[in-house]
Short mmCIF file of C-alpha atoms and ligand atoms in Angstrom, two decimals:
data_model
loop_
_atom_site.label_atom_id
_atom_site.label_comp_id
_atom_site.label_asym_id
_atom_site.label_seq_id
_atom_site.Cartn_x
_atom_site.Cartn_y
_atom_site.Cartn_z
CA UNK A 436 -79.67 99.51 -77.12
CA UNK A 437 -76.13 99.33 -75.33
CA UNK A 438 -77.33 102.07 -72.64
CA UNK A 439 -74.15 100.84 -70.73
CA UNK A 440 -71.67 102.79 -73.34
CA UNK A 441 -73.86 105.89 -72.49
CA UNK A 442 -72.49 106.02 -69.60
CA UNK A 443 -69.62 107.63 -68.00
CA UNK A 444 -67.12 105.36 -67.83
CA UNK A 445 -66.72 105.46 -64.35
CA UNK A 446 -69.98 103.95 -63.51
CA UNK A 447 -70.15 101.51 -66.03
CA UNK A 448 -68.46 98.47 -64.43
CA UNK A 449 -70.68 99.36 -61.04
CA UNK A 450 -73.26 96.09 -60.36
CA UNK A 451 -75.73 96.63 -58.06
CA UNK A 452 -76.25 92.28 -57.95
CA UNK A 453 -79.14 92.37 -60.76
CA UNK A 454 -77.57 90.57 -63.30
CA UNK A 455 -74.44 88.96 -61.30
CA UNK A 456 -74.17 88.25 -58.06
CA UNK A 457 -71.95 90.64 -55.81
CA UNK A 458 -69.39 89.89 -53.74
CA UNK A 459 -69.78 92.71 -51.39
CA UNK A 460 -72.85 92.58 -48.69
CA UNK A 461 -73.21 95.96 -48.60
CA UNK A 462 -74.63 95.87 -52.53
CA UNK A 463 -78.25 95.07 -53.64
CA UNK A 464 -80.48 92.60 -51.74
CA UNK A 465 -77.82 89.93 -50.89
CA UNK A 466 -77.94 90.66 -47.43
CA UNK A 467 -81.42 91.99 -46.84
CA UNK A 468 -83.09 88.50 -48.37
CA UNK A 469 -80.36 86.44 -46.28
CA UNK A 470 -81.96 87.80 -42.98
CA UNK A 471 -85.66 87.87 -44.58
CA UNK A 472 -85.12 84.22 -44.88
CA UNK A 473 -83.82 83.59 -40.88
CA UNK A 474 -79.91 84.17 -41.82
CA UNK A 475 -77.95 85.88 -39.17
CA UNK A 476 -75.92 88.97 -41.23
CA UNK A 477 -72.33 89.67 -39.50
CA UNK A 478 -71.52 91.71 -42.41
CA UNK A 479 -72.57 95.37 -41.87
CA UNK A 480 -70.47 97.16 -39.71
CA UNK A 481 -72.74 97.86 -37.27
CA UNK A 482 -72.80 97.54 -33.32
CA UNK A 483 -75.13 95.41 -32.06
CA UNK A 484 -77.11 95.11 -35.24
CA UNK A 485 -80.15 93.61 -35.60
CA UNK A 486 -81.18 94.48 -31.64
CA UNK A 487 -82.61 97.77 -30.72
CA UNK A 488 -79.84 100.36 -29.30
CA UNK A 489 -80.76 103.91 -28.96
CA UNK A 490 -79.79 105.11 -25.09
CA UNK A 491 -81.94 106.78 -23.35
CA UNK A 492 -81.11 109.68 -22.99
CA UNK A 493 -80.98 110.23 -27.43
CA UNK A 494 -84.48 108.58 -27.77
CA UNK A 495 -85.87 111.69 -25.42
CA UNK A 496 -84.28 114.02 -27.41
CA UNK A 497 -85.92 112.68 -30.57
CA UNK A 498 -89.28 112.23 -29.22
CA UNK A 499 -89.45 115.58 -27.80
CA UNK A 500 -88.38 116.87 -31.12
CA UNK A 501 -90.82 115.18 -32.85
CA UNK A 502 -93.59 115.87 -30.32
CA UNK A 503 -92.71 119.59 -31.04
CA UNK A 504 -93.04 118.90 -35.12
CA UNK A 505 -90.42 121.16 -35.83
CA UNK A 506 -88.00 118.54 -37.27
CA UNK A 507 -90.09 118.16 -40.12
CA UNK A 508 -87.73 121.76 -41.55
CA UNK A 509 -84.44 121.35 -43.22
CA UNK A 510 -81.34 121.41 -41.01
CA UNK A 511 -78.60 123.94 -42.39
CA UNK A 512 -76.60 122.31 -45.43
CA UNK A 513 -73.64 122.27 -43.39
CA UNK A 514 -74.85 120.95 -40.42
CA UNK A 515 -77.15 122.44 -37.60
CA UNK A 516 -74.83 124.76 -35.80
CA UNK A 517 -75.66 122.89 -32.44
CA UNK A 518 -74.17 119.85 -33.75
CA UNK A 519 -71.43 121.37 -35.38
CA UNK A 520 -70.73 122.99 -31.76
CA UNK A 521 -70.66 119.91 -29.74
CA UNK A 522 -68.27 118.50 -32.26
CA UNK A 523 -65.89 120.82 -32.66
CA UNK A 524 -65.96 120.51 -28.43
CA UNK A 525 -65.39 116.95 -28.81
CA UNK A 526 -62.84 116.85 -31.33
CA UNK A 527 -60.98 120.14 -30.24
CA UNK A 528 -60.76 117.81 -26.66
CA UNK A 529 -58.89 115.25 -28.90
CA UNK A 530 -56.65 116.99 -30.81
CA UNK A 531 -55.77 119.71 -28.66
CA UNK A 532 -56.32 122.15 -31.36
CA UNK A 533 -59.57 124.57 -31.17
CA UNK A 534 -61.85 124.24 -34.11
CA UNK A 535 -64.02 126.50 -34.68
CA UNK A 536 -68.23 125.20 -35.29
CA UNK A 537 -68.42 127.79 -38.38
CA UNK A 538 -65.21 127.73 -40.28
CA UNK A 539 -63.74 124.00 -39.44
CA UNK A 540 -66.40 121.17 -39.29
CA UNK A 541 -69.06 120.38 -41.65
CA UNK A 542 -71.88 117.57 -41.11
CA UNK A 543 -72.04 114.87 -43.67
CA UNK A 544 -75.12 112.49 -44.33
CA UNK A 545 -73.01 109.45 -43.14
CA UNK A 546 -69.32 109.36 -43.39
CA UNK A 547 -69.20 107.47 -46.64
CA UNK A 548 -71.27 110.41 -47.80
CA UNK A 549 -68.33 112.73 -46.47
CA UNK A 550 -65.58 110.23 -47.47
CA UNK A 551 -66.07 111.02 -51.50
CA UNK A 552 -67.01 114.74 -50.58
CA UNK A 553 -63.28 115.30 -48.74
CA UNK A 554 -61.71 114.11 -52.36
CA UNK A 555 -64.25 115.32 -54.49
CA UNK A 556 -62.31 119.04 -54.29
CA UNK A 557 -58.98 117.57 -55.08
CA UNK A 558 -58.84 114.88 -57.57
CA UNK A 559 -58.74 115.41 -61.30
CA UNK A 560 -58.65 113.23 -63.86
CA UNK A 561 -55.04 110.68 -63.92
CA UNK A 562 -54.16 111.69 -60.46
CA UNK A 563 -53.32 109.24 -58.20
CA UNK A 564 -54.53 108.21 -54.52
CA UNK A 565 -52.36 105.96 -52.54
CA UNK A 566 -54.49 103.51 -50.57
CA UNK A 567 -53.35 100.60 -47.92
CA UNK A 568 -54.54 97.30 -48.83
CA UNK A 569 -56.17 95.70 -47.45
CA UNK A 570 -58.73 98.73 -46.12
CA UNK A 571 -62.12 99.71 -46.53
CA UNK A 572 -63.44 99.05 -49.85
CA UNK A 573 -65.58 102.35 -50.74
CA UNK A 574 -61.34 103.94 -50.63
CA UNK A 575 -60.35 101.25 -53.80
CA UNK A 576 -63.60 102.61 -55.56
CA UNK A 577 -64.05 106.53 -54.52
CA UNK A 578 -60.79 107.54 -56.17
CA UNK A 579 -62.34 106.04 -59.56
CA UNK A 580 -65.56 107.46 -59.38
CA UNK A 581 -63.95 110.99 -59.37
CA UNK A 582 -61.73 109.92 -62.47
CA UNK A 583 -58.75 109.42 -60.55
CA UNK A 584 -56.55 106.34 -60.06
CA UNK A 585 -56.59 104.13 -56.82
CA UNK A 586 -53.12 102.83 -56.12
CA UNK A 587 -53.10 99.86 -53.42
CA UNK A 588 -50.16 100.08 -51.06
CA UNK A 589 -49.48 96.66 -49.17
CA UNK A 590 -50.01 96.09 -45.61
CA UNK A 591 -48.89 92.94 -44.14
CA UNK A 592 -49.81 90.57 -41.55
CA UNK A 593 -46.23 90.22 -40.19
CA UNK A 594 -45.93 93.87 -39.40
CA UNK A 595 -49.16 93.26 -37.62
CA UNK A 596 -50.70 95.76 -40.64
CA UNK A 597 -48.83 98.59 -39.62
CA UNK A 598 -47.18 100.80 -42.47
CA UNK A 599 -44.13 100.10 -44.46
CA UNK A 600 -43.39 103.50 -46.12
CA UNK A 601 -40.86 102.10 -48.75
CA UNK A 602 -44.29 100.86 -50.08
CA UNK A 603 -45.25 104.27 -50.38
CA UNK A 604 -42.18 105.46 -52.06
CA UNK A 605 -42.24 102.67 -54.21
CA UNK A 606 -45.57 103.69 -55.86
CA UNK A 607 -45.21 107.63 -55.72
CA UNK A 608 -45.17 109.28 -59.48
CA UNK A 609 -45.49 112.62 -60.32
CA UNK A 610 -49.09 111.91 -60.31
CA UNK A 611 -49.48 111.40 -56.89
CA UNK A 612 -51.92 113.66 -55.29
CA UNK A 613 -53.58 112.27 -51.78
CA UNK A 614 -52.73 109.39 -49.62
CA UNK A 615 -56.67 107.73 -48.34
CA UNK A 616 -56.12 105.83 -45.21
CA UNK A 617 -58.86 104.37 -42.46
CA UNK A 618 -57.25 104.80 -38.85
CA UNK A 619 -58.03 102.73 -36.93
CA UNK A 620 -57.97 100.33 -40.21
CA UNK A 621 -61.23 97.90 -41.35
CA UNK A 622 -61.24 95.33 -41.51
CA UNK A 623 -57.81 94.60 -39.58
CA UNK A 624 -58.90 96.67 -36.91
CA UNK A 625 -55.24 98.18 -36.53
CA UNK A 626 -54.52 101.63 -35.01
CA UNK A 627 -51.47 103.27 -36.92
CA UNK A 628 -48.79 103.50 -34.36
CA UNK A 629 -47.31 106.95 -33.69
CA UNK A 630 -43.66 105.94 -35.40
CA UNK A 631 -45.78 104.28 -38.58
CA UNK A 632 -47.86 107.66 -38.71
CA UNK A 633 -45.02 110.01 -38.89
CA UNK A 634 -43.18 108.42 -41.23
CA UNK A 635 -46.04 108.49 -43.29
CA UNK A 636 -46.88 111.84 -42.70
CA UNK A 637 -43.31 112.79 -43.09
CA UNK A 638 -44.02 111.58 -46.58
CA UNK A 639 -46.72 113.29 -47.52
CA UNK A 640 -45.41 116.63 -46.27
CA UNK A 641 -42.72 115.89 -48.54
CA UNK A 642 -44.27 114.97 -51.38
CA UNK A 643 -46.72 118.12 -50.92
CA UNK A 644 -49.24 115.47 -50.72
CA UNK A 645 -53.19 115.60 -49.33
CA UNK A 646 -54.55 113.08 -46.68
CA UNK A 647 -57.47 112.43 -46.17
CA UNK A 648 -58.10 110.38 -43.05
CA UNK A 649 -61.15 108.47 -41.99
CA UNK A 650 -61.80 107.96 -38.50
CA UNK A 651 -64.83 106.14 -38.54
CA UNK A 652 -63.11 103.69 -35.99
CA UNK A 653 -61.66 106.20 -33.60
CA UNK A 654 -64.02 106.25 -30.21
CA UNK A 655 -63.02 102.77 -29.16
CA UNK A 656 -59.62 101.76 -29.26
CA UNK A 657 -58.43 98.87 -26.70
CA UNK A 658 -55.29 97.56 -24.54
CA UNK A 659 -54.12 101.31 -23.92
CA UNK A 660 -52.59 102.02 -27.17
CA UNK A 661 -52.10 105.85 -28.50
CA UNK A 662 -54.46 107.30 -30.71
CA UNK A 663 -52.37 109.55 -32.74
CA UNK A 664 -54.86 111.82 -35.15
CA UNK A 665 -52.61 112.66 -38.31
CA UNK A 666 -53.84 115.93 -38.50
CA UNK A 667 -51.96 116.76 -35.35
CA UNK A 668 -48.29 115.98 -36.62
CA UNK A 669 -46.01 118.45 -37.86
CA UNK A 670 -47.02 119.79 -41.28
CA UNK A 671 -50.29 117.95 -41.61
CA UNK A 672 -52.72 120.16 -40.18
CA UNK A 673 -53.42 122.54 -43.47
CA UNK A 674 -53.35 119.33 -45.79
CA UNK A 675 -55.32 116.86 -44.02
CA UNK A 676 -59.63 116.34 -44.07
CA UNK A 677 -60.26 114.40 -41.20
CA UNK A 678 -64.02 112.43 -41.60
CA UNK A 679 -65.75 110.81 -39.17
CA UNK A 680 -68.59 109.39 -37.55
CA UNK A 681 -71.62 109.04 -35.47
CA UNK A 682 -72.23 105.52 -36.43
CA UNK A 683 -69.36 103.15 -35.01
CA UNK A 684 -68.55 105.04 -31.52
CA UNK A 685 -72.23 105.56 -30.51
CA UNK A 686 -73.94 102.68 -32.30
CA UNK A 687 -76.12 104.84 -34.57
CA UNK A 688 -75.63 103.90 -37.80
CA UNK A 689 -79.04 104.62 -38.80
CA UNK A 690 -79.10 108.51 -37.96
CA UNK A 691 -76.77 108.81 -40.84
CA UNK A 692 -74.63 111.46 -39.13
CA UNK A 693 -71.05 111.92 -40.03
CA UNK A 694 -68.73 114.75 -40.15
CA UNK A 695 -65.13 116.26 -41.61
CA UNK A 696 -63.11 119.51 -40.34
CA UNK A 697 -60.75 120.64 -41.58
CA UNK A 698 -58.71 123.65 -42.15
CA UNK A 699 -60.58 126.51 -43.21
CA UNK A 700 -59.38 127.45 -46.44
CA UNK A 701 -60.40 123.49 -47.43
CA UNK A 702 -63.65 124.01 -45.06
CA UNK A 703 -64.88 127.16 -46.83
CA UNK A 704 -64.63 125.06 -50.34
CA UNK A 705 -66.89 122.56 -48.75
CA UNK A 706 -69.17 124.62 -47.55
CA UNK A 707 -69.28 126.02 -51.06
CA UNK A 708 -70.33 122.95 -52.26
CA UNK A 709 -72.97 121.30 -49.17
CA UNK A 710 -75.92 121.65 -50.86
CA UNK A 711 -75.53 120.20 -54.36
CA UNK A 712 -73.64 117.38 -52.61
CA UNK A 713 -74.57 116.51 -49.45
CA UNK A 714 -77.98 118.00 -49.52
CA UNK A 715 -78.65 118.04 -45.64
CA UNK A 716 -78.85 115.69 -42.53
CA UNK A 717 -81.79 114.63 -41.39
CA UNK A 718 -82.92 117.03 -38.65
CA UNK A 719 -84.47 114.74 -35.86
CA UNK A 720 -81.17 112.72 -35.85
CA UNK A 721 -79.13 115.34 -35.80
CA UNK A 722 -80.74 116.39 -32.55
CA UNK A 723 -80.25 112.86 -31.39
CA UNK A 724 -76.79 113.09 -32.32
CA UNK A 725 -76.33 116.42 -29.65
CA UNK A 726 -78.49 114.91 -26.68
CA UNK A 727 -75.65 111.55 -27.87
CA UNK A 728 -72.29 114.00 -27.68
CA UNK A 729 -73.97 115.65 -24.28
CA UNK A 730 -74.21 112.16 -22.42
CA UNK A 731 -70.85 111.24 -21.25
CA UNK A 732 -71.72 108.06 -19.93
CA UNK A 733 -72.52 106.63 -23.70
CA UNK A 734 -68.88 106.18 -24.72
CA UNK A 735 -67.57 104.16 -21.57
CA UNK A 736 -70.47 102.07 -21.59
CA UNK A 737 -69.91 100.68 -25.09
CA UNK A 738 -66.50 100.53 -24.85
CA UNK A 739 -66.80 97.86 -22.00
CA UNK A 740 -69.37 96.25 -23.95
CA UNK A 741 -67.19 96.00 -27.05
CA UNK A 742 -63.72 95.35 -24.85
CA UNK A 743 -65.71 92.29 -23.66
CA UNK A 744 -67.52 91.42 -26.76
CA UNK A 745 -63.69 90.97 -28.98
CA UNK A 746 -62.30 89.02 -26.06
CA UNK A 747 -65.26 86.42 -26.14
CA UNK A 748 -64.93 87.13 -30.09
CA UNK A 749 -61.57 86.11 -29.80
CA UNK A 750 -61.65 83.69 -26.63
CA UNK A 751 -63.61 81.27 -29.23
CA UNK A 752 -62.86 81.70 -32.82
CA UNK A 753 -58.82 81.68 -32.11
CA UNK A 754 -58.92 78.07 -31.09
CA UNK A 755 -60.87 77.04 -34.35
CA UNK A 756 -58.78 74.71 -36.35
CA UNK A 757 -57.09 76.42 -39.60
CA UNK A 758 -57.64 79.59 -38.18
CA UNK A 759 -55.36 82.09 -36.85
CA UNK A 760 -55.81 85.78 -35.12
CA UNK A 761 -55.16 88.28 -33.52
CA UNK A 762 -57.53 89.82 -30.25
CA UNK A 763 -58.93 93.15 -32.26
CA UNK A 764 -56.92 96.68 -31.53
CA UNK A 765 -60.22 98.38 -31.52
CA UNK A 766 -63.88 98.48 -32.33
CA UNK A 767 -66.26 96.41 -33.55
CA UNK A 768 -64.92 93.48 -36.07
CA UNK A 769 -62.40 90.59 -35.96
CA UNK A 770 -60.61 89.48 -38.70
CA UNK A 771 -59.78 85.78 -39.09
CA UNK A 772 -56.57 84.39 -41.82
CA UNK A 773 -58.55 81.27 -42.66
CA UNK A 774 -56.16 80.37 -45.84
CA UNK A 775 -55.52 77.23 -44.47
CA UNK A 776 -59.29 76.52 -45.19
CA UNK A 777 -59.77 77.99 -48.49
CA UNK A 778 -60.31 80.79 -50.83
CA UNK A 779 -61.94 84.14 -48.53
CA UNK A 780 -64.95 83.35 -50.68
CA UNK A 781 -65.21 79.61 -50.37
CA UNK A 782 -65.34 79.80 -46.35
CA UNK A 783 -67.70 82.74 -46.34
CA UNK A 784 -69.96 80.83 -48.91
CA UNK A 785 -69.32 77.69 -46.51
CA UNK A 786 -70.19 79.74 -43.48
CA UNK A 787 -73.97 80.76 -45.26
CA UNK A 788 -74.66 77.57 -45.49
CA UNK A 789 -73.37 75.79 -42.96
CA UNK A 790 -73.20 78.41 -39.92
CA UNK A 791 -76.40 80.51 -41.42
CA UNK A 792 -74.10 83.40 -40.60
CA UNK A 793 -73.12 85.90 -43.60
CA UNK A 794 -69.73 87.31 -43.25
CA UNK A 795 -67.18 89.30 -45.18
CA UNK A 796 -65.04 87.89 -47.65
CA UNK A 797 -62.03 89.72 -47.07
CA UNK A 798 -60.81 90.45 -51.05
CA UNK A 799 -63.25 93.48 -51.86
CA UNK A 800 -61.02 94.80 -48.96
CA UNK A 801 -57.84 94.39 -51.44
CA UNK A 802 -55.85 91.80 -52.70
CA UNK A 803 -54.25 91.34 -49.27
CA UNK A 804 -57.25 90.43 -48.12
CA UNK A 805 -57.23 87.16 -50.21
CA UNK A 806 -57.65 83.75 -47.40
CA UNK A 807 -58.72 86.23 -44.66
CA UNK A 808 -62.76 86.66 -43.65
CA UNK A 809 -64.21 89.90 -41.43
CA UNK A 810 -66.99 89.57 -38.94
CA UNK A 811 -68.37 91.59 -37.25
CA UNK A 812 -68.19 90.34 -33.94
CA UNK A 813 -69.99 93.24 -32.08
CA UNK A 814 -73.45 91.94 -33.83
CA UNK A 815 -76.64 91.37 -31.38
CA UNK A 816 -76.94 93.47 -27.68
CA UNK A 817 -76.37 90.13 -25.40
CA UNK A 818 -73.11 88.64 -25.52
CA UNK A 819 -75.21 85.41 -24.85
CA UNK A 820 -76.40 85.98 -28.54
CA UNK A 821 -73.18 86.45 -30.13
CA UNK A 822 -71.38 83.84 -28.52
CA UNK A 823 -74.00 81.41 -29.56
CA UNK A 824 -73.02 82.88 -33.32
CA UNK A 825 -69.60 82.57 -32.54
CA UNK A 826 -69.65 78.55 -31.86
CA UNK A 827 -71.88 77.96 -34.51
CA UNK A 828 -69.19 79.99 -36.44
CA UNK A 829 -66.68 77.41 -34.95
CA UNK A 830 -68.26 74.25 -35.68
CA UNK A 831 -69.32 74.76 -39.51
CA UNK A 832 -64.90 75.71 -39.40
CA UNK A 833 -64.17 72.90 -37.37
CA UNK A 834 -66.20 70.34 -39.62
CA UNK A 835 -64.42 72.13 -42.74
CA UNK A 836 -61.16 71.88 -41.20
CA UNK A 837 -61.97 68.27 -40.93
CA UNK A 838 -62.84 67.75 -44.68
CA UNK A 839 -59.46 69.37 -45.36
CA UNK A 840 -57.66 66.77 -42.91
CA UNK A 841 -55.99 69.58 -40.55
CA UNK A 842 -57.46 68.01 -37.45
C1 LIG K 1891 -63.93 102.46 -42.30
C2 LIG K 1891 -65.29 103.01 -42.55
N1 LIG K 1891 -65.42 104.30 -42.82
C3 LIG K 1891 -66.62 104.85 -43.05
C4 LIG K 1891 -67.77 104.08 -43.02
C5 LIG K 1891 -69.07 104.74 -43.31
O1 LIG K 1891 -69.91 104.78 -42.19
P1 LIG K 1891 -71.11 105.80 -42.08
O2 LIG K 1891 -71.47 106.25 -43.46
O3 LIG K 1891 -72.20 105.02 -41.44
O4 LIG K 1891 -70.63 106.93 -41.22
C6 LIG K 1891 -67.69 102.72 -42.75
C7 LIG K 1891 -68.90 101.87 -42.74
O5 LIG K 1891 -68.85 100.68 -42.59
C8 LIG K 1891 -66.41 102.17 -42.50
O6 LIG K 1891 -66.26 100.88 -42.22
#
């Protein structure tokens, strides 16, 4: 039987790596049997992944939950209000706008979770989603599961990945519902300047377009540069879903906590809509993730950490021959143009088996991403440990740069 063409068609081409291997190390076992069998994985997005890094202060909360059994109960479907109150605290700090914990944010299970739930209430079938390339993958596929059609707009490395709206304009039809972006970007790591942001949201007020905008990246940003939250420009507010995360900023990608807000004529839709979507967070991390918003000392601590950890990142990959960088705008991953040493795929293959590292090749981030590899540089707790990745890193590309005669 052909149970494939009893499918919806927008599932059928998904591969989980069962019958061909994946590119992606975020699919089926790839990446789990690579570190079963003593392989270092640099490919999950992930601060300081594999090494233990709950603070303190979280782990209390959590055990004293769990001593008290009550987290065994459902949180609400939108979110325990608690939660939802210490965000909106946080992010009304940000955006100098005051969101209200009951009409304006909603927790998500994860922000990839909450990144297909902010489109889910606007796309129909044809319409189309304007996406940078290159940026995170899940944006080139979410459009397409909900029947609509992903349209890659082209970043470039010579505007340092910034915007170039006639890009935009190029590709706008009358089908054009929602522009998707990731600010600050993955995998270049690039925080939309304030000029590139207005002109794009200039554009979508315009165009009477939706954005939604995920933030996943926003709690470390380096070097002093503006964060600029497009919600906040003229127009934007009422059109924009803002989703973000607990798992980037604060290290805790396991509690599965993200969140969007929103307006609350989009909010009240969602809300509509939690529990045959989202289902509900888990209820001992999302106490974690309150005792993690109520510490202020978690934040500046990791952003030292990471400040320090893309410096060493970049101190020693930079001066590997055939590749070129830049020192990372923010967070946790550096992304290396390694054309000169082959296909994206041939040096992250090379790097498996010559480094014992797995990295990201960088074309399932778009077709811009073709010659460049991601890593994800803020892997292990001791710098000692990463850095002793990172040369390992830059022999295996020093020996291949030697093959290919460039030193
Ligand atoms: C840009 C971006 N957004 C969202 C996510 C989803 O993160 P989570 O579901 O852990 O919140 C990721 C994960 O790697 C990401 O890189």
């Amino acid at each position: 039987m052909d149970i494939k063409a009893k499918m919806n068609r927008k599932f059928r081409d998904l591969q989980g790596g069962l019958f061909l291997s994946v590119t992606k190390a975020d699919v089926g076992e790839g990446a789990g049997n690579f570190q079963k069998a003593g392989g270092d994985v640099m490919a999950w997005a992930d601060p300081f992944f594999p090494d233990p890094s709950i603070p303190a202060s979280v782990q209390k909360a959590m055990l004293d939950a769990v001593q008290s059994g009550l987290p065994s109960h459902y949180s609400m479907p939108i979110g325990a209000y608690e939660l939802r109150e210490a965000l909106a605290k946080r992010v009304s700090g940000r955006i100098g706008r005051t969101l209200d914990p009951s009409r304006n944010v909603i927790v998500t299970p994860g922000s990839d979770s909450g990144l297909l739930y902010a489109m889910m209430p606007f796309l129909c079938e044809g319409d189309e989603v304007l996406v940078p390339d290159p940026s995170y993958p899940s944006n080139f596929l979410n459009p397409k599961l909900l029947d609509a059609v992903t349209v890659p707009v082209p970043l470039y490395a010579e505007d340092n990945w910034q915007f170039r709206i006639e890009e935009f304009e190029k590709r706008l039809t009358p089908r054009t519902k929602m522009v998707l972006i990731s600010h600050p970007n993955n995998p270049t790591t690039t925080v939309f300047r304030r000029e590139s942001l207005e002109a794009l949201c200039r554009f979508i007020v315009e165009h009477d377009l939706i954005l939604v905008c995920d933030q996943a990246f926003e709690d470390h940003i380096f070097d002093g540069i503006e964060f600029v939250a497009p919600c906040t420009l003229p127009g934007m507010w009422e059109r924009t879903l803002t989703v973000c995360s607990m798992s980037k900023g604060y290290g805790l990608s396991g509690f599965r906590i993200g969140y969007i807000y929103a307006d609350d004529h989009i909010m009240d839709v969602l809300y509509g809509g939690a529990v045959n979507v989202l289902g509900a967070a888990c209820t001992v991390t999302t106490l974690g993730a309150v005792a993690a918003l109520n510490d202020d000392t978690i934040l500046p601590e990791y952003r030292e950490r990471l400040d320090r950890r893309r410096t060493l990142a970049y101190d020693i990959l930079s001066t590997t021959p055939g590749v070129s960088m830049r020192k990372s705008e923010s967070g946790i991953l550096s992304w290396l143009d390694v054309h000169r040493l082959g296909t994206s795929e041939e040096v992250a293959d090379y790097l498996m088996q010559h480094a014992n590292v797995m990295v990201n090749q960088g074309v399932p981030y778009g077709s811009q991403g073709a010659g460049w590899i991601r890593i994800v540089t803020a892997c292990f707790a001791r710098d000692e440990d990463a850095a002793l990745r990172f040369e390992r890193i830059k022999a295996a590309l020093t020996e291949l740069a030697k093959q290919k005669g460039i030193v």
